[in-house]
mmCIF file of C-alpha atoms in Angstrom:
data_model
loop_
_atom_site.group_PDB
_atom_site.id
_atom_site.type_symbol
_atom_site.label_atom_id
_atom_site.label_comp_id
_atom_site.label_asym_id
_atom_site.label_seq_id
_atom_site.Cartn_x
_atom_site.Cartn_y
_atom_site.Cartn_z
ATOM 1 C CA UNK A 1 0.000 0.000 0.000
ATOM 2 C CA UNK A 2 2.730 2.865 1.089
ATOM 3 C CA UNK A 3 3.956 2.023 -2.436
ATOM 4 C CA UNK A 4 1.100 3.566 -4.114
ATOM 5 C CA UNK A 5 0.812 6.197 -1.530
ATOM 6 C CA UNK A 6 3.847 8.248 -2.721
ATOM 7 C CA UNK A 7 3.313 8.543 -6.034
ATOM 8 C CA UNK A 8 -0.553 10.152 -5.181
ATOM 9 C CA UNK A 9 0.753 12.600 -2.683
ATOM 10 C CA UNK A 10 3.140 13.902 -5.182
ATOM 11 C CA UNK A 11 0.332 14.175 -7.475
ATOM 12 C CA UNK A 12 -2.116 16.031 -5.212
ATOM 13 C CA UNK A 13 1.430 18.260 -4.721
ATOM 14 C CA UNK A 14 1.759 18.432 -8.535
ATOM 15 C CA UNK A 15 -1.609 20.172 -8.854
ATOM 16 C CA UNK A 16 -2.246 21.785 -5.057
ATOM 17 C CA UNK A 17 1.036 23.931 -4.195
ATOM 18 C CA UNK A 18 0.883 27.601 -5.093
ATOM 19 C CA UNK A 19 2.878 29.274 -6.574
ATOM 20 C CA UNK A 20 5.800 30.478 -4.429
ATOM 21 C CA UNK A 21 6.810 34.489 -4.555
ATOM 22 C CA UNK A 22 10.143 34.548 -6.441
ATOM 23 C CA UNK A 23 13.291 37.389 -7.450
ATOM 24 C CA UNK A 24 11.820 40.261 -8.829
ATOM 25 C CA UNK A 25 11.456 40.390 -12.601
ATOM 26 C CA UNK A 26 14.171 42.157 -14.557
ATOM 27 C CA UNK A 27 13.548 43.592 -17.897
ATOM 28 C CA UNK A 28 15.720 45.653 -20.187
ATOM 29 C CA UNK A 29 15.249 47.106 -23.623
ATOM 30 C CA UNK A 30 17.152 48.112 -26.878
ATOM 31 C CA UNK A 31 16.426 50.551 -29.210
ATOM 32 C CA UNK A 32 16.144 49.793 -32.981
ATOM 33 C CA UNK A 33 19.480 50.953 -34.699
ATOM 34 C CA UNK A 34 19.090 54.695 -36.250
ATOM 35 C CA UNK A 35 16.977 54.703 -38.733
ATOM 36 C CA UNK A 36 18.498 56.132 -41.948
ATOM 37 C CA UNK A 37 16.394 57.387 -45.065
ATOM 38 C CA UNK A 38 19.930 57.700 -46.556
ATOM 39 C CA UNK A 39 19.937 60.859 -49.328
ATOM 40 C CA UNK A 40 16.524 62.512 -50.553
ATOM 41 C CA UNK A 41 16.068 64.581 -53.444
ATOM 42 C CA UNK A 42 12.057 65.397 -52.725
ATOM 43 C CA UNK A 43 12.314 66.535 -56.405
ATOM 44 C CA UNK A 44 12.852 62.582 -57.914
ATOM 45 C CA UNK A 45 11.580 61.345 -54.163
ATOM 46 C CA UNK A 46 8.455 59.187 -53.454
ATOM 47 C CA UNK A 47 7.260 58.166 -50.641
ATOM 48 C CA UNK A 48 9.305 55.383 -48.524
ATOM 49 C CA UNK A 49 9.298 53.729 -45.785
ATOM 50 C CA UNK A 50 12.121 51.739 -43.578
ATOM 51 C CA UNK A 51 12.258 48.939 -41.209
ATOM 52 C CA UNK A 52 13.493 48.432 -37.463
ATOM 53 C CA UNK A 53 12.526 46.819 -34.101
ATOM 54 C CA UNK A 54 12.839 46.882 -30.227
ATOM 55 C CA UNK A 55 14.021 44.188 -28.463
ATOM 56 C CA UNK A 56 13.006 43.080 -24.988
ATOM 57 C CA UNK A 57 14.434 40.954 -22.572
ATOM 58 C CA UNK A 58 13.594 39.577 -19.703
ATOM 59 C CA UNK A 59 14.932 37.727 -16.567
ATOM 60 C CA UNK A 60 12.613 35.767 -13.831
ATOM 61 C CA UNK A 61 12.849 32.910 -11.768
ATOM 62 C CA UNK A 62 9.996 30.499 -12.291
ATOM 63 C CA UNK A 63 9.326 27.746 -8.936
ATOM 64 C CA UNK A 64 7.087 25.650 -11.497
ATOM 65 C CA UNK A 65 5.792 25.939 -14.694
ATOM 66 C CA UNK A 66 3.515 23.875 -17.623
ATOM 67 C CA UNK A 67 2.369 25.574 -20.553
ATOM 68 C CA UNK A 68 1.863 28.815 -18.484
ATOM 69 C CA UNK A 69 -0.179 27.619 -16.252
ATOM 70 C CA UNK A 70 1.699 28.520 -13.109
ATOM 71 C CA UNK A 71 4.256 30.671 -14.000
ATOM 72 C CA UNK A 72 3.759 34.085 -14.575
ATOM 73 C CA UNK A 73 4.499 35.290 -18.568
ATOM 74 C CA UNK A 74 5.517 39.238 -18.715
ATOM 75 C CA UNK A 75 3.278 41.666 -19.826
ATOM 76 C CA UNK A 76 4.836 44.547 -21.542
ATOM 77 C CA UNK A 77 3.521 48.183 -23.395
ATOM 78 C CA UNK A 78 5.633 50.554 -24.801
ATOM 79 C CA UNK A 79 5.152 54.078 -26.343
ATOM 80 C CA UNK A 80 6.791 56.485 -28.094
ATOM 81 C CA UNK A 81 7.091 59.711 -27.190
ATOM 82 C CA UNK A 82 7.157 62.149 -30.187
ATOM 83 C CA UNK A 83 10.778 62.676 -30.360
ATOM 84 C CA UNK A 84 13.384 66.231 -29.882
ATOM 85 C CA UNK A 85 12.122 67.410 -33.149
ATOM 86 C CA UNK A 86 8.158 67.390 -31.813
ATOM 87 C CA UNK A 87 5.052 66.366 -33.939
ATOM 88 C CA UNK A 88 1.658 67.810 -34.280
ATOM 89 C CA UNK A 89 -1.088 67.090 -36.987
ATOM 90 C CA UNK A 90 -0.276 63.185 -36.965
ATOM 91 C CA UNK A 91 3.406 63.523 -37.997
ATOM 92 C CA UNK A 92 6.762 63.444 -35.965
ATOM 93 C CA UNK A 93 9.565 65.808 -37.091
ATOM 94 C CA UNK A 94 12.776 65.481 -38.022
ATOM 95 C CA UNK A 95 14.742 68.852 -37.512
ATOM 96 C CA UNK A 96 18.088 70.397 -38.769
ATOM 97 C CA UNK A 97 20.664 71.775 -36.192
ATOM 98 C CA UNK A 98 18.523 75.111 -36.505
ATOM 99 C CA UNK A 99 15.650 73.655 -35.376
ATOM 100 C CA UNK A 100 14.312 76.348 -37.837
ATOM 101 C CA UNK A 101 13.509 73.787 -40.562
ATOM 102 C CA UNK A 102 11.400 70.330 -40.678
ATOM 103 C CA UNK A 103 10.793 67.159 -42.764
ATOM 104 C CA UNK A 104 8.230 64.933 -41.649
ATOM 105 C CA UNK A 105 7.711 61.278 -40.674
ATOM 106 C CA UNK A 106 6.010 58.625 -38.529
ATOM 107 C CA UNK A 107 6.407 55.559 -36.794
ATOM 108 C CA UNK A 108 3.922 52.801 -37.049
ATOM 109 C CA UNK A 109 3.222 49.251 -35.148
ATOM 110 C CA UNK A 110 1.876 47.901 -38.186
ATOM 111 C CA UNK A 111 2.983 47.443 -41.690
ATOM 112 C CA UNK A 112 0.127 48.895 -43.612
ATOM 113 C CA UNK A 113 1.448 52.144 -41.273
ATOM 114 C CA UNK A 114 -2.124 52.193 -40.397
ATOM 115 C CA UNK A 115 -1.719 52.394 -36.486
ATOM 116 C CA UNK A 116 0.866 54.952 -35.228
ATOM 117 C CA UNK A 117 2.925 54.329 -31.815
ATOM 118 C CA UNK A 118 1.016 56.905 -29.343
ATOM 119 C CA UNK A 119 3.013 59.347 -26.829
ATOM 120 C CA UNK A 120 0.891 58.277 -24.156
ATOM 121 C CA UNK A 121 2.141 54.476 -22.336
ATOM 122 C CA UNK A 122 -1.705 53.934 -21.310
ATOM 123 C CA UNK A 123 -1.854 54.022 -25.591
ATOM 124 C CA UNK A 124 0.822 51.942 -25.650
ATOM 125 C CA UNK A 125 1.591 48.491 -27.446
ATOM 126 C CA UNK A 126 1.351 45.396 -25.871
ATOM 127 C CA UNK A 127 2.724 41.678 -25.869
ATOM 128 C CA UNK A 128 3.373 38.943 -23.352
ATOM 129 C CA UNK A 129 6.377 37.096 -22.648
ATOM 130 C CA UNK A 130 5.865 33.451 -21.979
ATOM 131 C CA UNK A 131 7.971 31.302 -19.943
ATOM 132 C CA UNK A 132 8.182 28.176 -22.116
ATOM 133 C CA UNK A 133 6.201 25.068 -21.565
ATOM 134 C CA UNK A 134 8.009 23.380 -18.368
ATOM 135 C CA UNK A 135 9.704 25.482 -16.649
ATOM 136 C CA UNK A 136 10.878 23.911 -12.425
ATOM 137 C CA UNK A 137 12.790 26.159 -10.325
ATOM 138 C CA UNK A 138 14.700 27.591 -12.909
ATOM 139 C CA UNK A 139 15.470 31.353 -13.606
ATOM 140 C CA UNK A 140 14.010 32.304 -17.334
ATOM 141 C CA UNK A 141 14.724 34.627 -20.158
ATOM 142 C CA UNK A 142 12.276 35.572 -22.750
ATOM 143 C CA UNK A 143 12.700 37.958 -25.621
ATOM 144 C CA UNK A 144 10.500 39.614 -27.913
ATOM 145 C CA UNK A 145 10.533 42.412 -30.435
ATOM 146 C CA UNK A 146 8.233 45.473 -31.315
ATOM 147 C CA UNK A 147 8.401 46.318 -35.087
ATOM 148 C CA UNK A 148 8.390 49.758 -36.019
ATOM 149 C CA UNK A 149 7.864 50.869 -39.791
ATOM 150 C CA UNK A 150 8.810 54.241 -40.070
ATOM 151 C CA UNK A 151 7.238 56.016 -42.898
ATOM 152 C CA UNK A 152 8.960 59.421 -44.750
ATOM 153 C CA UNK A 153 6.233 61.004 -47.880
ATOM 154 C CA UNK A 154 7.088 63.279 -50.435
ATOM 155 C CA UNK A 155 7.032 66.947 -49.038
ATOM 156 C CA UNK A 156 8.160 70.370 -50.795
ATOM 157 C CA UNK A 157 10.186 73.101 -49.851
ATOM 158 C CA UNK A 158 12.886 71.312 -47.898
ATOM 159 C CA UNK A 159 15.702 73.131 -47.340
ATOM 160 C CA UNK A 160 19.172 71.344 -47.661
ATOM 161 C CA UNK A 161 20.381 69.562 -44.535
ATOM 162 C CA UNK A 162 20.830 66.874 -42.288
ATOM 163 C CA UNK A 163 17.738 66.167 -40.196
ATOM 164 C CA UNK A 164 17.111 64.059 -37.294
ATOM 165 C CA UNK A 165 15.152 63.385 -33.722
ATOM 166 C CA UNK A 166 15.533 61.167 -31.171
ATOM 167 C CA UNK A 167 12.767 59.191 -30.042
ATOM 168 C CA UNK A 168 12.253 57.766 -26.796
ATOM 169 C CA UNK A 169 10.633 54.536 -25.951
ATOM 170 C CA UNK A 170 8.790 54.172 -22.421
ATOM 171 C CA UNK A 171 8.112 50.738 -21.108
ATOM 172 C CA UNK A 172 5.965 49.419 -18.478
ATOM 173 C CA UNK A 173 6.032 45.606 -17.584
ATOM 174 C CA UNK A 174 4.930 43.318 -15.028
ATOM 175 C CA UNK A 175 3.833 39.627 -14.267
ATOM 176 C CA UNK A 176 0.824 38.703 -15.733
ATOM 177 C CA UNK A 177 -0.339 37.303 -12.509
ATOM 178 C CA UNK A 178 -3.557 35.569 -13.346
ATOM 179 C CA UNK A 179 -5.790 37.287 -15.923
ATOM 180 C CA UNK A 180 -3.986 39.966 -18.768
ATOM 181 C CA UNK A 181 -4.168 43.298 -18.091
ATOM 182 C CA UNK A 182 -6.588 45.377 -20.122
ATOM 183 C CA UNK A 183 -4.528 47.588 -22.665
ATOM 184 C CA UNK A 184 -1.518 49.244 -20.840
ATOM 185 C CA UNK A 185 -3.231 50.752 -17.819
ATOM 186 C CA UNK A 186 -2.223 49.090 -15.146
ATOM 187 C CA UNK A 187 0.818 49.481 -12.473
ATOM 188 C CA UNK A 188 4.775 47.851 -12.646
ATOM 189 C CA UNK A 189 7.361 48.733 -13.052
ATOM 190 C CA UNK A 190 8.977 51.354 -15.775
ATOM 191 C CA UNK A 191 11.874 51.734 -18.476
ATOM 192 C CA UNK A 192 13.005 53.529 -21.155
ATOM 193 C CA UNK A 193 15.550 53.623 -24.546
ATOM 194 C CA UNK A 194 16.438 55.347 -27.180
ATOM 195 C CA UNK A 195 17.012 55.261 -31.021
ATOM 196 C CA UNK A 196 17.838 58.196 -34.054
ATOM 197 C CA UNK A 197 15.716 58.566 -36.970
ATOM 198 C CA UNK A 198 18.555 60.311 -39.901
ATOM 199 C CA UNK A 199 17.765 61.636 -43.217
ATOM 200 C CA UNK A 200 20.040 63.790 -45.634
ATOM 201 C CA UNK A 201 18.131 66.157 -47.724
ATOM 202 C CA UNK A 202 19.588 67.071 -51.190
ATOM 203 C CA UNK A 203 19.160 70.866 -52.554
ATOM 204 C CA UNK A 204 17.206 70.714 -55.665
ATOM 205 C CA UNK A 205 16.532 73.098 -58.409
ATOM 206 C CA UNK A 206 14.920 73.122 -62.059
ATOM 207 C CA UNK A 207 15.411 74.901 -64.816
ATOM 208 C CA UNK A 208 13.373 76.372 -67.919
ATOM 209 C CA UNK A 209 13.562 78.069 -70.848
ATOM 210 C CA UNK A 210 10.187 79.542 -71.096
ATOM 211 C CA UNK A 211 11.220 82.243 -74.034
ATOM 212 C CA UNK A 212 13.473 81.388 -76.703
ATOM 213 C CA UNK A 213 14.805 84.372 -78.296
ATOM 214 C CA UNK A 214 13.574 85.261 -82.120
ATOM 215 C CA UNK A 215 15.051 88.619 -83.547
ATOM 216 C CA UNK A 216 12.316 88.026 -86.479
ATOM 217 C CA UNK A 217 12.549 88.724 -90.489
ATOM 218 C CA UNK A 218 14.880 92.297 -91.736
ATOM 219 C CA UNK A 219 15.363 93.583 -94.840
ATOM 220 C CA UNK A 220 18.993 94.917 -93.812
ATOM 221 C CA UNK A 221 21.199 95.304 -89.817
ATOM 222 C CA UNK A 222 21.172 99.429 -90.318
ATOM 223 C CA UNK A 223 20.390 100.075 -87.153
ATOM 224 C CA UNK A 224 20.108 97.782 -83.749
ATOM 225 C CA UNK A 225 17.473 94.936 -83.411
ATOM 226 C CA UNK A 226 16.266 94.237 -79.827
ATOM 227 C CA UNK A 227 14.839 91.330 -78.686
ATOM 228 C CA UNK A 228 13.757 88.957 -75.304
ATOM 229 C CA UNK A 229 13.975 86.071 -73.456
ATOM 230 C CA UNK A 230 13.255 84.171 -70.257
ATOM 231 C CA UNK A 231 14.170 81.177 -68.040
ATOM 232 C CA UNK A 232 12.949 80.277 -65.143
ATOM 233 C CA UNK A 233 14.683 78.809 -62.007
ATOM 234 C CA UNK A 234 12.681 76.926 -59.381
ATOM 235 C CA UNK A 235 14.873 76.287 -56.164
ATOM 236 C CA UNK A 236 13.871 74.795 -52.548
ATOM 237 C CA UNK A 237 14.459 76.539 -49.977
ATOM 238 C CA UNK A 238 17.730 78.029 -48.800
ATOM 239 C CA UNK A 239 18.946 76.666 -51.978
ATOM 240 C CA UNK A 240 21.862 79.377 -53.342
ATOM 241 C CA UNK A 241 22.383 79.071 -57.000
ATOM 242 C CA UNK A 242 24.005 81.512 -60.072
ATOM 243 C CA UNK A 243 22.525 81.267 -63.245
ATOM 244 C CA UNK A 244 24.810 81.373 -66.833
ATOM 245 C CA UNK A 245 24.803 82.060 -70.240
ATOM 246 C CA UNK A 246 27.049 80.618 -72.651
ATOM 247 C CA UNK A 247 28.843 82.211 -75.218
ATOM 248 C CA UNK A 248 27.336 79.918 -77.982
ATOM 249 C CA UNK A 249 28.446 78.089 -80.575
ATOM 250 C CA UNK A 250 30.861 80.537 -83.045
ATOM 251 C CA UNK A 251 30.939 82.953 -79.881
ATOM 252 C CA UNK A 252 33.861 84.928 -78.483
ATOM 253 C CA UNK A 253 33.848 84.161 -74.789
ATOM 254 C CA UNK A 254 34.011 87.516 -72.648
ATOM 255 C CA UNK A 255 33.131 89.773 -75.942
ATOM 256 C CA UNK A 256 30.310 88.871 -78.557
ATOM 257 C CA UNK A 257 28.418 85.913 -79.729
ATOM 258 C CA UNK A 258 27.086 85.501 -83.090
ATOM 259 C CA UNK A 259 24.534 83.542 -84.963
ATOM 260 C CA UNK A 260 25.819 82.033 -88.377
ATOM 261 C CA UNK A 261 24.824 80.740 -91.689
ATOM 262 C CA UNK A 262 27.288 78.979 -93.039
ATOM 263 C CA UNK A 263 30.410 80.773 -93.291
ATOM 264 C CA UNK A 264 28.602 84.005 -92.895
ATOM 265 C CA UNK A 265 27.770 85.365 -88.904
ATOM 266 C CA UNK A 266 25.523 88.347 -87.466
ATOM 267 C CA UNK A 267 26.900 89.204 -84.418
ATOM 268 C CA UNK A 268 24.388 89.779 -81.400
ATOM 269 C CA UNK A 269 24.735 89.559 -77.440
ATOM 270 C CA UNK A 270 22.295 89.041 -74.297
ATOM 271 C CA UNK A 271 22.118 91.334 -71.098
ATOM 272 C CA UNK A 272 21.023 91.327 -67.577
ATOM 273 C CA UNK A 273 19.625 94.795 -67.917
ATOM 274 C CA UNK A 274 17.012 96.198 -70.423
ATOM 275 C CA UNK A 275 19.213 98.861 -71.208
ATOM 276 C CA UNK A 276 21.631 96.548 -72.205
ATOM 277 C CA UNK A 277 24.514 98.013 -70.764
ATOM 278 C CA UNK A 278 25.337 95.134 -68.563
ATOM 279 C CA UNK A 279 26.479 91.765 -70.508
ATOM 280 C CA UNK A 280 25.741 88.392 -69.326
ATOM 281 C CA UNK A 281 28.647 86.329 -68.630
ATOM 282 C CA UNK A 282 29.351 82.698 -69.355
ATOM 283 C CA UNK A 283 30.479 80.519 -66.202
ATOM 284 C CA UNK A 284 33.929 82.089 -65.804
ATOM 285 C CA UNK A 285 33.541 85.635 -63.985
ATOM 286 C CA UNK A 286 31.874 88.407 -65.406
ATOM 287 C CA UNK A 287 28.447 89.246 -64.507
ATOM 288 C CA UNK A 288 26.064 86.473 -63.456
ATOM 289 C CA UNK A 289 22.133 86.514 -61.719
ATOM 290 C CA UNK A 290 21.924 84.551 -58.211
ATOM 291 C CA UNK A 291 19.864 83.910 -55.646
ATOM 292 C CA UNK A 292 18.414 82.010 -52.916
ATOM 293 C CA UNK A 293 15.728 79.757 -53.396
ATOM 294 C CA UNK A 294 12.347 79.925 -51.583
ATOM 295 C CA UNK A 295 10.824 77.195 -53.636
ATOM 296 C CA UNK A 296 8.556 79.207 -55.821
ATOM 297 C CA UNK A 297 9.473 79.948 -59.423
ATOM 298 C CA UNK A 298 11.452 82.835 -60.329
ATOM 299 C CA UNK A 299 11.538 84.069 -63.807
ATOM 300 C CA UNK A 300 14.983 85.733 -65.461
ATOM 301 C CA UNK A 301 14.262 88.157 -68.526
ATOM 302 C CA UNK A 302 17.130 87.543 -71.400
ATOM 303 C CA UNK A 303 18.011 91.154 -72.715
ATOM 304 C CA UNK A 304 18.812 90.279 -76.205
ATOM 305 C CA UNK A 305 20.859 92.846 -79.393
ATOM 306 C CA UNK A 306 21.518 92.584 -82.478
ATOM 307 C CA UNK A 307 23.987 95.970 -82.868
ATOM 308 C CA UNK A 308 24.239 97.934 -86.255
ATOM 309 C CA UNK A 309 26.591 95.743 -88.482
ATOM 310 C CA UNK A 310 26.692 95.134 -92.044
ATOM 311 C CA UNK A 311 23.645 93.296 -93.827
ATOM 312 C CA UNK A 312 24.984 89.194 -94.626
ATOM 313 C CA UNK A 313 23.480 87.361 -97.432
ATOM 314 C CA UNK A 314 19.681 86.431 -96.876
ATOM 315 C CA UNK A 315 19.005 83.437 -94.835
ATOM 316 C CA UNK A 316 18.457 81.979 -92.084
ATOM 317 C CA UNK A 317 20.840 82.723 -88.923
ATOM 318 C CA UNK A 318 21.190 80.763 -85.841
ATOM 319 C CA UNK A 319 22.793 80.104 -82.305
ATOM 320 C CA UNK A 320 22.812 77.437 -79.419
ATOM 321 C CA UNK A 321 23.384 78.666 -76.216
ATOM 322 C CA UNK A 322 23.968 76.713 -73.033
ATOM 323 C CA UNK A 323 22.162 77.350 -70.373
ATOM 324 C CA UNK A 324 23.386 76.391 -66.763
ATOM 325 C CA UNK A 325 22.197 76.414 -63.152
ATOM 326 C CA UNK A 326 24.922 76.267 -60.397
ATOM 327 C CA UNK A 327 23.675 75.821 -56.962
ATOM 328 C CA UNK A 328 24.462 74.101 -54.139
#
């Protein structure tokens, strides 16, 4: 008889013994590694998104264990707070070293970036950490990650920079202790890390030639023919840029260009000023229009001459003339 005995008071111990208070749990946290939308140009940009995590681990010392059912898995939330650069309107900020300027971005817990990370913990995300599925006076570590899917759109009138924030990530975790915790309101104890979220912006600029220049049909060059026209430079903001004139294609650089027909030329040349007193240079020195962009459209007149020369055989005259856009 006693050898039946033992084996049903170990069961009856199996199923009847509490479970013991243990260590305190231990949980620590590491941020995703910066996130990087490497080099924009918003001008050829769409919209992207990149990729990261958090990882969570944590240490506990389990007196018995099966398939949860005595031990006590770790229930975790986290929330993001809205970074150094701030946020407002449903959008985090990324901000130069001015703090002047902003691009903006998200963070999401899902990957349809449906579902944002909230600033608030009782907002927070949650999971559980489970023990494993026998676990006997044993300490335990369990891991998880939170996914994050950052999300950058297409935006307009960025100035030139380096942007960034840094976001921190609040925890609060605790035993499970029974049933789960509805959403992240309820007590334990707290952390908190910390990642970068990088991205380069590139100037950008555009250029158009929204005039060409046409002196028209004369009978004879007796006296000077005027003529204008215009291009049009488009540059984001802060953007510096000079704007040139070539010298053409039969052209004396630094004196006169000419149109030709053949062996046969009509000398002309193009101005900054409508009196034509001022000549536009090609890209070495001389005079030269700049500015700084503000991301709207600027338009440059073309102050074009034909001086008094003698009349070349009829036909048809012509000139190419680079235009080019420095900026930086």
């Amino acid at each position: 008889m006693k050898r039946f005995l033992l084996p049903l008071i170990c069961l009856f111990v199996w199923f009847l013994a509490p479970e013991p208070a243990s260590a305190d749990m231990t949980c620590s946290f590491t941020g995703s590694q910066p996130f990087s939308f490497g080099n924009v140009d918003f001008g050829l940009y769409s919209d992207s998104g990149q990729d990261g995590s958090m990882t969570v681990k944590c240490d506990d010392f389990v007196i018995f264990g099966f398939l949860n059912a005595f031990n006590s898995p770790n229930r975790i939330c986290v929330s993001l707070n809205e970074g150094t650069g701030g946020g407002e309107a449903g959008w985090r900020y990324l901000t130069d070293t001015t703090n002047n300027n902003k691009v903006k971005f998200q963070l999401y817990t899902d990957k349809t970036r449906i579902e944002s990370y909230k600033p608030d913990i009782a907002f927070g995300k949650d999971v559980a950490i489970d023990w494993g599925v026998l676990t006997v006076l044993s300490p335990v570590t369990g891991t998880a990650n939170y996914p994050i899917y950052a999300w950058l759109p297409k935006q307009q009138n960025v100035p030139e920079g380096e942007y960034s924030t840094r976001i921190t990530a609040h925890f609060k975790y605790m035993r499970k202790d029974g049933a789960n915790p509805v959403g992240c309101n309820f007590g334990g104890k707290s952390s908190s890390a910390t990642f970068n979220v990088r991205v380069k912006v590139a100037s950008r600029c555009s250029l158009d030639v929204t005039q060409h220049i046409d002196f028209g049909s004369w009978q004879d060059l007796n006296e000077p023919r005027d003529q204008e026209g215009k291009v049009a430079v488009t540059c984001d903001k802060g953007t510096s840029y000079k704007l040139y004139l070539g010298w053409g294609a039969q052209g004396d650089a630094g004196t006169t260009r000419y149109m030709a027909n053949g062996d046969e030329k009509i000398s002309y040349n193009l101005f900054l000023d409508k009196q034509r007193s001022n000549l536009w240079d090609g890209v070495f020195g001389g005079e030269k229009p700049s500015g700084g962009g503000d991301g709207n459209k600027r338009t440059f007149p073309i102050y074009a001459r034909v001086p008094k020369q003698k009349t070349p055989s009829p036909g048809t005259y012509t000139d190419n003339v680079i235009v080019t856009l420095d900026y930086d």
